[in-house]
Tab-separated table of C-alpha atoms and ligand atoms in Angstrom:
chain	number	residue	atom	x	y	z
X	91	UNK	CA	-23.972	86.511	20.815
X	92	UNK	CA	-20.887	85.627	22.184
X	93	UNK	CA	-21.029	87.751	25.560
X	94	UNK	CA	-24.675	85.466	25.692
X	95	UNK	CA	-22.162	82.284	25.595
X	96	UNK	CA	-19.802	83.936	28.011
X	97	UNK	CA	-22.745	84.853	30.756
X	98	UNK	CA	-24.186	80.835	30.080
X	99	UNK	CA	-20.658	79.820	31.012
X	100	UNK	CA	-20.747	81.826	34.203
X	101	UNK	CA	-23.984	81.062	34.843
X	102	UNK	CA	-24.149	77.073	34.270
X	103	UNK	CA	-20.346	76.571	35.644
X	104	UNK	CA	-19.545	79.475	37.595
X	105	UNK	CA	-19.779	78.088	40.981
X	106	UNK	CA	-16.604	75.810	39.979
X	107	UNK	CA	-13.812	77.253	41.922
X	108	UNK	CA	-11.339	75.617	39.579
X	109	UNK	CA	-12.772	77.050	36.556
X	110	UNK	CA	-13.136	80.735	34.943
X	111	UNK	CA	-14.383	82.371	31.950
X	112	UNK	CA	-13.312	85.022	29.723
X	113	UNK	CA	-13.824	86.759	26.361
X	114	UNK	CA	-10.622	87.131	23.909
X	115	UNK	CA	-10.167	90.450	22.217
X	116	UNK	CA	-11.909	89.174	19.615
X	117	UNK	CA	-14.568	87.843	21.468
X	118	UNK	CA	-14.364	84.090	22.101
X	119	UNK	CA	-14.896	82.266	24.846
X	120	UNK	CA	-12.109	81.080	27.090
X	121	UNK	CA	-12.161	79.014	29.773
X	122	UNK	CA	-9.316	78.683	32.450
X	123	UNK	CA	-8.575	76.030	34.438
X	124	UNK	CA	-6.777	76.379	37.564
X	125	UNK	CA	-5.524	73.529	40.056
X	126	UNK	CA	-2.991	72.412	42.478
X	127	UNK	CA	-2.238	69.756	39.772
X	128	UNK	CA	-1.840	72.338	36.871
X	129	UNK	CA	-3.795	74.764	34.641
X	130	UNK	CA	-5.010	75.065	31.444
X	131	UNK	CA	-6.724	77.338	28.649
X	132	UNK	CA	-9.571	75.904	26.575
X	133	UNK	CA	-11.087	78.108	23.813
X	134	UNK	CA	-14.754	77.286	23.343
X	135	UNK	CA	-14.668	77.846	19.589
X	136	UNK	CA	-13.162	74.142	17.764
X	137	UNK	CA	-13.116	73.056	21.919
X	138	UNK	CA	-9.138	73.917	20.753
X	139	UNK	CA	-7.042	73.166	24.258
X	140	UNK	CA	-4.706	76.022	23.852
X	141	UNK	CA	-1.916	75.609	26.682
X	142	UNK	CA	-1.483	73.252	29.576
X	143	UNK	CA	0.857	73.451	32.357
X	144	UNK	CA	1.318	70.374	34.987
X	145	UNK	CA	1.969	72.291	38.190
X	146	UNK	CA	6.230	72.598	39.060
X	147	UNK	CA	6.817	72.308	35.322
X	148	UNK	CA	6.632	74.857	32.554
X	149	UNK	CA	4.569	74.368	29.287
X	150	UNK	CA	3.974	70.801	27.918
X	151	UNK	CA	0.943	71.760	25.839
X	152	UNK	CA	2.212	74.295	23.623
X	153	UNK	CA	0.354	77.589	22.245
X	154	UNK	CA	2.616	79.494	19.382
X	155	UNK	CA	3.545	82.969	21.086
X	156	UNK	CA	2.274	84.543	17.499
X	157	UNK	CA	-1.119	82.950	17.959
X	158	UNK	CA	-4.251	84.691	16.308
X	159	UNK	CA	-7.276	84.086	18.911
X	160	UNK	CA	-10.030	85.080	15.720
X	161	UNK	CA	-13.213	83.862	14.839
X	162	UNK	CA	-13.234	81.188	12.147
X	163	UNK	CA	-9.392	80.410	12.594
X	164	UNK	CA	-7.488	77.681	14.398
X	165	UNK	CA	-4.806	79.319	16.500
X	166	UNK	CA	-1.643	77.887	16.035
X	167	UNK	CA	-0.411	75.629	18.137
X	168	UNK	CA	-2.652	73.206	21.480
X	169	UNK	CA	-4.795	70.649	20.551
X	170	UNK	CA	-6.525	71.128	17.314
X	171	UNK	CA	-9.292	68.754	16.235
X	172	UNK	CA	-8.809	67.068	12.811
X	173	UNK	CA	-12.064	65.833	11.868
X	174	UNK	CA	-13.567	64.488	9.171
X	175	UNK	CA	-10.874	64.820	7.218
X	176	UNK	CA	-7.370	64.985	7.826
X	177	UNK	CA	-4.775	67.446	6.082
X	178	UNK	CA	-6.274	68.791	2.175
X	179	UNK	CA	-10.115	67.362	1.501
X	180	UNK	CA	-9.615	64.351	-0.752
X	181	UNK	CA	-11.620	66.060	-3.706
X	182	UNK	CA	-12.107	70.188	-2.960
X	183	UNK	CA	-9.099	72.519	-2.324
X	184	UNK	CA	-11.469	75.301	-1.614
X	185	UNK	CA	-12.539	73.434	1.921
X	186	UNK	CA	-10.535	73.764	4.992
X	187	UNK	CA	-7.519	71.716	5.850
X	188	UNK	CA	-7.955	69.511	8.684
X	189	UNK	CA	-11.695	69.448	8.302
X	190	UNK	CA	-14.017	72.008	10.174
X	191	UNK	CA	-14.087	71.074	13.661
X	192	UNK	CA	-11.446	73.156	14.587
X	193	UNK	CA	-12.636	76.332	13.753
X	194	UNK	CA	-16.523	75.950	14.294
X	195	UNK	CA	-18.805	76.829	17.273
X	196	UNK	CA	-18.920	74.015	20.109
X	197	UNK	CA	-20.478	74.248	23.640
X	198	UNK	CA	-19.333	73.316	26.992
X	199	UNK	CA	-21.134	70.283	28.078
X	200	UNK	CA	-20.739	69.658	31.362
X	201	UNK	CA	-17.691	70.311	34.024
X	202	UNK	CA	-17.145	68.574	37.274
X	203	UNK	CA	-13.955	67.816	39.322
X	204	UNK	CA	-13.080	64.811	41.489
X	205	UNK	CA	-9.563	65.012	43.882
X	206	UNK	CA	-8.621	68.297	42.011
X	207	UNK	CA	-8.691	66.698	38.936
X	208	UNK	CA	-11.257	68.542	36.150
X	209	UNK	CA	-12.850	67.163	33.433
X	210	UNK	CA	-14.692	69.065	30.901
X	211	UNK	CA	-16.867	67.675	27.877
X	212	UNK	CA	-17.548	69.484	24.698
X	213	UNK	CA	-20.217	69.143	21.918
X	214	UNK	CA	-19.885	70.155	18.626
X	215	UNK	CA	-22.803	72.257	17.764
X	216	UNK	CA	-24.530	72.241	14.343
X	217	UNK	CA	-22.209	73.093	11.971
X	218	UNK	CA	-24.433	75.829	9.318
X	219	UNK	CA	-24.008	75.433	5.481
X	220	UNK	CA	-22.199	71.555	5.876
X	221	UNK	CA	-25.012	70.096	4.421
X	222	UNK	CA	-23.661	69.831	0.892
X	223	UNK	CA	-19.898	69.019	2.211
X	224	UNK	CA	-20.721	66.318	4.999
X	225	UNK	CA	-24.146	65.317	4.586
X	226	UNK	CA	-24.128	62.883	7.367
X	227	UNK	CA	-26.024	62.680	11.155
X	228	UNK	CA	-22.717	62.259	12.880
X	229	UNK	CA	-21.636	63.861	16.299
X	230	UNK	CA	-18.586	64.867	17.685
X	231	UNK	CA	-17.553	64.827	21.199
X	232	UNK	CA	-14.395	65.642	23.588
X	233	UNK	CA	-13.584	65.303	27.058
X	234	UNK	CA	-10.625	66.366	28.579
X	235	UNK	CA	-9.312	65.147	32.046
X	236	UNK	CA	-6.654	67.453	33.525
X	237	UNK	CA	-4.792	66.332	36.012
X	238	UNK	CA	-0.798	65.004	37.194
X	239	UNK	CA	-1.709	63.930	33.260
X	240	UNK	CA	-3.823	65.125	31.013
X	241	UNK	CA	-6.380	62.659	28.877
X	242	UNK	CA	-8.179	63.409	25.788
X	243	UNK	CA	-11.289	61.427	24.576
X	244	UNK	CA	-12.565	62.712	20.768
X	245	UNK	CA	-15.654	60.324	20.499
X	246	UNK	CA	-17.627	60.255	17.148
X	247	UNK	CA	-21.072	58.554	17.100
X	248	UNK	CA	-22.556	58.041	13.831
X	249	UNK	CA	-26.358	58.816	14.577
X	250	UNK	CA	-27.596	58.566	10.174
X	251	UNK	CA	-28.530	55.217	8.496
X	252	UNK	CA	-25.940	54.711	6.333
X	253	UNK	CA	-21.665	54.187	6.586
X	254	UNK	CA	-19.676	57.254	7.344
X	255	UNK	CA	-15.707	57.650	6.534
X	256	UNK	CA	-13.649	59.936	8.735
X	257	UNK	CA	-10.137	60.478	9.184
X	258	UNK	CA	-9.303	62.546	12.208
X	259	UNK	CA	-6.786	63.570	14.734
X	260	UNK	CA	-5.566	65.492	17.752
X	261	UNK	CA	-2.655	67.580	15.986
X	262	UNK	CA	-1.027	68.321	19.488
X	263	UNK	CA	1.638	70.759	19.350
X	264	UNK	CA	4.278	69.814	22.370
X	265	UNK	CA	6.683	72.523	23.857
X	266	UNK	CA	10.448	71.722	23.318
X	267	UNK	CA	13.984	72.757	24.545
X	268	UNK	CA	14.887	72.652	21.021
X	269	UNK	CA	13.545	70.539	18.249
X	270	UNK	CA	17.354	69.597	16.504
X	271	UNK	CA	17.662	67.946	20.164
X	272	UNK	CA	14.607	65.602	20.658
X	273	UNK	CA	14.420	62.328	19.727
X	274	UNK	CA	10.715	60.626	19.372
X	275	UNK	CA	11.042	56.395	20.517
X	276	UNK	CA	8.333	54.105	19.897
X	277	UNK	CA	8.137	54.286	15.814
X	278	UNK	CA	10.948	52.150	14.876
X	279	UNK	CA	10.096	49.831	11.709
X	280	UNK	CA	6.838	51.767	10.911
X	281	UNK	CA	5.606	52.561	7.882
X	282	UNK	CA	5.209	56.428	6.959
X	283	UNK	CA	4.566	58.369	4.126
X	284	UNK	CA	6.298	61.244	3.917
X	285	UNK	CA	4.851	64.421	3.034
X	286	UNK	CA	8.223	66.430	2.978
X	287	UNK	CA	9.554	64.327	0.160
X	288	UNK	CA	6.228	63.665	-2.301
X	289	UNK	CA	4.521	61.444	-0.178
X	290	UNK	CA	7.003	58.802	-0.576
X	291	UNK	CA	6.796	55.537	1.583
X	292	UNK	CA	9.267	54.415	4.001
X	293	UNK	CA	10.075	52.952	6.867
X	294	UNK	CA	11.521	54.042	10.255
X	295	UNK	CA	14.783	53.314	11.340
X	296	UNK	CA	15.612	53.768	14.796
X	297	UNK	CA	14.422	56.859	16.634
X	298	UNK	CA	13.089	60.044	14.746
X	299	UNK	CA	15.071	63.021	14.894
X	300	UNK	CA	14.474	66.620	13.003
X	301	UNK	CA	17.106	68.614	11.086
X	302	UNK	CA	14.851	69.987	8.501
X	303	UNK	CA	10.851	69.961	7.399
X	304	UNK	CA	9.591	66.762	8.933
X	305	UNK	CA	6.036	65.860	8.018
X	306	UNK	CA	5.132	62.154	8.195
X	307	UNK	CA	2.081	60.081	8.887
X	308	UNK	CA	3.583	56.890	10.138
X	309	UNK	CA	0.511	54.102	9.550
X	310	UNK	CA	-0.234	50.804	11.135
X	311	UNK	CA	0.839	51.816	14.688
X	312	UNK	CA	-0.694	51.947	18.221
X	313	UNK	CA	2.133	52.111	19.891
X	314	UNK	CA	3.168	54.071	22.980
X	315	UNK	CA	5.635	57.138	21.930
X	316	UNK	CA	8.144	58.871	24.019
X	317	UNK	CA	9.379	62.252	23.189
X	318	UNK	CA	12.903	62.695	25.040
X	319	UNK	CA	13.756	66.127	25.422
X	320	UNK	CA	17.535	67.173	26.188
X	321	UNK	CA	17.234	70.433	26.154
X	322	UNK	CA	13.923	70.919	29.015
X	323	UNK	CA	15.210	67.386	30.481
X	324	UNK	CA	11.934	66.211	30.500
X	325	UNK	CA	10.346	63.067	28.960
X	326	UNK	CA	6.359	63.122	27.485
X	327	UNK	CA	4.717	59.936	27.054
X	328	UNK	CA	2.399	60.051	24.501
X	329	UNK	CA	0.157	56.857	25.413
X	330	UNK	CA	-3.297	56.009	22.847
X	331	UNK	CA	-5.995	53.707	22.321
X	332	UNK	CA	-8.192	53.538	19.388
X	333	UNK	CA	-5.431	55.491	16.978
X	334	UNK	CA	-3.521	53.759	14.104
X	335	UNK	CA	-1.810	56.343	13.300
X	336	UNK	CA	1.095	58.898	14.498
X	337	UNK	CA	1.305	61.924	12.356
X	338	UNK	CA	4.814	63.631	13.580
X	339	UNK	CA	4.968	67.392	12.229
X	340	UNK	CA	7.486	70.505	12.603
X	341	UNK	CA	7.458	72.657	9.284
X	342	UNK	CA	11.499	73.460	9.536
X	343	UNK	CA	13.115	77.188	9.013
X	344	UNK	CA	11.817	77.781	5.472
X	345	UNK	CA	8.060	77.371	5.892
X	346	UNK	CA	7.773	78.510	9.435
X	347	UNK	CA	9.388	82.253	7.716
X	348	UNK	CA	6.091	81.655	5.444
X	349	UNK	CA	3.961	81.143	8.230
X	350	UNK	CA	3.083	84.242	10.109
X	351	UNK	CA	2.202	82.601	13.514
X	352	UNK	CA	4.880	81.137	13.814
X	353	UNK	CA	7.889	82.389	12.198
X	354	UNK	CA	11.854	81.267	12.662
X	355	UNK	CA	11.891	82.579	16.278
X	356	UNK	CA	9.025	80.284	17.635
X	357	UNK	CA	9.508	76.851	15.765
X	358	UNK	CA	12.355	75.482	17.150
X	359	UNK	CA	10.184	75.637	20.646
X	360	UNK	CA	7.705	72.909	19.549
X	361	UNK	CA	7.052	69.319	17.492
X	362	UNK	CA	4.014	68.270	16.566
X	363	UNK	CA	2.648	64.368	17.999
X	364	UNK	CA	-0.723	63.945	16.563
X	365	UNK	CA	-2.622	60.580	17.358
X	366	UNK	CA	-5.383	59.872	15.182
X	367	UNK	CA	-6.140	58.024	12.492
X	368	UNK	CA	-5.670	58.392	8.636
X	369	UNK	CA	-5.120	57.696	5.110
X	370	UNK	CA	-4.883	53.591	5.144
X	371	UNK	CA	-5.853	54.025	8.852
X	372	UNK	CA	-9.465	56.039	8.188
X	373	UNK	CA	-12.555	54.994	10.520
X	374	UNK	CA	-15.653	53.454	8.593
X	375	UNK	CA	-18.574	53.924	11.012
X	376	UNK	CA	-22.033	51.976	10.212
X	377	UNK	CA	-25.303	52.763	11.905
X	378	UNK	CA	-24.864	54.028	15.454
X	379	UNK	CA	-21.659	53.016	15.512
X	380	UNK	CA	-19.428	55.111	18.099
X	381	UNK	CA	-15.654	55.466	17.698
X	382	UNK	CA	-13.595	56.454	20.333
X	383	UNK	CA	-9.964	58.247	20.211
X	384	UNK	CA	-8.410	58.605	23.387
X	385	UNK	CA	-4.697	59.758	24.504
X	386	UNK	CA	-2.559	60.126	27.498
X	387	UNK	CA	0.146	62.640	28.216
X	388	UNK	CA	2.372	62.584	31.130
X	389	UNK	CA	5.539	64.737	31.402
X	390	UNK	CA	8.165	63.840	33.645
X	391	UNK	CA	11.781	65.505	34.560
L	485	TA6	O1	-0.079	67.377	10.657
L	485	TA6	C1	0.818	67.899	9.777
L	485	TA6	C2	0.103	68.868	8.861
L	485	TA6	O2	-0.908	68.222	8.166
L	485	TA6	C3	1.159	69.506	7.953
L	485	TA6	O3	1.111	69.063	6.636
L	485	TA6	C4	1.017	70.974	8.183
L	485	TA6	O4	0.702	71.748	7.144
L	485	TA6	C5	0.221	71.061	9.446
L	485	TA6	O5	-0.517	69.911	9.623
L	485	TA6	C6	-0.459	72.315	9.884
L	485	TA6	O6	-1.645	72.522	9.226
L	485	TA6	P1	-2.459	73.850	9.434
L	485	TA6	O7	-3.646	73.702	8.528
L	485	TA6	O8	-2.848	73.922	10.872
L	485	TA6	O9	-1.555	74.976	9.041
């Protein structure tokens, strides 16, 4: 089955120089993207961006090095995509977090590249057995355009006769110097709930910093955020349209020893940006109604 997806790959895309296909150990797709601008590592299943590299720089997109590439798992760390729901399900603990997207089948779309720039578009495939959890006709795209910057688009068409309620986002996991030494600007005087201290509101003061478990959802905001990064001396812009909210995430010492993918050695390395929307912030989408999330990174030193 999944050497069959490997050999349509090759088949359908294979005459892209910038592109290449392989299988993981545990037999996923992969595909590679190599260009004088940078490179990248997509894997088919959840259309999960696992790394990406702007040429002259080292990792800006950052992949956990304790990732599990397995079937029916998100790997920890890239560009997971949170859709429909966001975090727990509102009413079952026994579905995933984050929603399914992330770990379900997807195909590669089309591919083309323009001035060594690549963009690739991704469809989520029928998702089996859904039915009774999301019985709606909705479809779920994403295009990535990898170039000096990288853009994501997460588009979401509601195709059914009747309203649809999503929450969603890209849970991008950014590589770091050190996270006790970067400083996020552009949320000042937002309001967050925050899920390290029981989900209590409160607002931002100034920029956010980490010295401990930092999970917040900060609401209400379409704002432009900078992460500023002493330790790489770099600076990410983290630009977005059609997002309300900025989920900023990095699970501190204690739960990263609990987490076997990532563990105290590899957390420090990365902070979680995720643009989407949520909570107060969830998408109502009527009849063929599209909704379109779209970001911007750009890293410079
Ligand atoms: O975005 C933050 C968050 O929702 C956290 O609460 C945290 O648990 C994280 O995502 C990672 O979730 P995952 O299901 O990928 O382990």
């Amino acid at each position: 089955m999944t050497s069959s997806e490997l050999a349509s790959c090759n088949a359908r895309f294979g005459d892209i120089r910038a592109l290449s296909f392989s299988e993981s150990d545990s037999g996923l797709v992969i595909v590679h993207v190599n260009t004088p601008l940078g490179r990248a590592r997509v894997l088919l299943q959840g259309a999960q961006l696992l790394d990406w590299r702007p040429t002259g720089q080292s990792d800006v997109v950052w992949l956990s090095p304790l990732a599990q590439i397995a079937a029916g798992k998100s790997p920890r760390g890239g560009v997971p995509i949170c859709w429909p729901w966001f975090g727990a399900h509102p009413s079952r603990a026994d579905l995933p977090a984050h929603g399914f997207a992330r770990s379900s089948p997807w195909e590669l779309a089309s591919a083309g590249v323009e001035d060594d720039q690549v963009q690739l578009t991704f469809c989520l495939l029928p998702v089996p057995d859904v039915s009774g959890v999301w019985p709606y006709r909705v479809s779920l795209e994403v295009s990535f355009t990898f170039g000096a910057s990288l853009s994501i688009e997460l588009r979401t068409r509601n195709s059914g006769g009747e309203p649809v309620q999503i929450s969603e986002a890209l849970h991008t996991y950014f590589a770091v110097g050190d996270v006790h030494d970067v400083r996020i600007e552009g949320l000042d005087g937002c309001t967050y709930i925050d899920k390290a201290d029981g989900g209590l509101r409160k607002q931002q003061s100034g920029l956010v910093t980490f010295d401990g478990e930092t999970d917040r959802a900060y609401l209400n905001t379409s704002r432009t955020c900078l992460l500023l990064d002493d330790g790489l001396k770099r600076k990410i812009t983290i630009e977005k349209q059609g997002s309300r909210s900025t989920i900023v995430w990095n699970p501190g010492i204690e739960k990263s020893r609990q987490m076997p993918d990532l563990g105290e050695s590899a957390y420090p390395g990365m902070v979680c940006i995720e643009s989407g929307n949520v909570v107060d912030d969830q998408i109502t989408l009527g009849p063929v109604e599209e909704h379109t999330l779209w970001v911007r990174y750009a890293s410079s030193l």
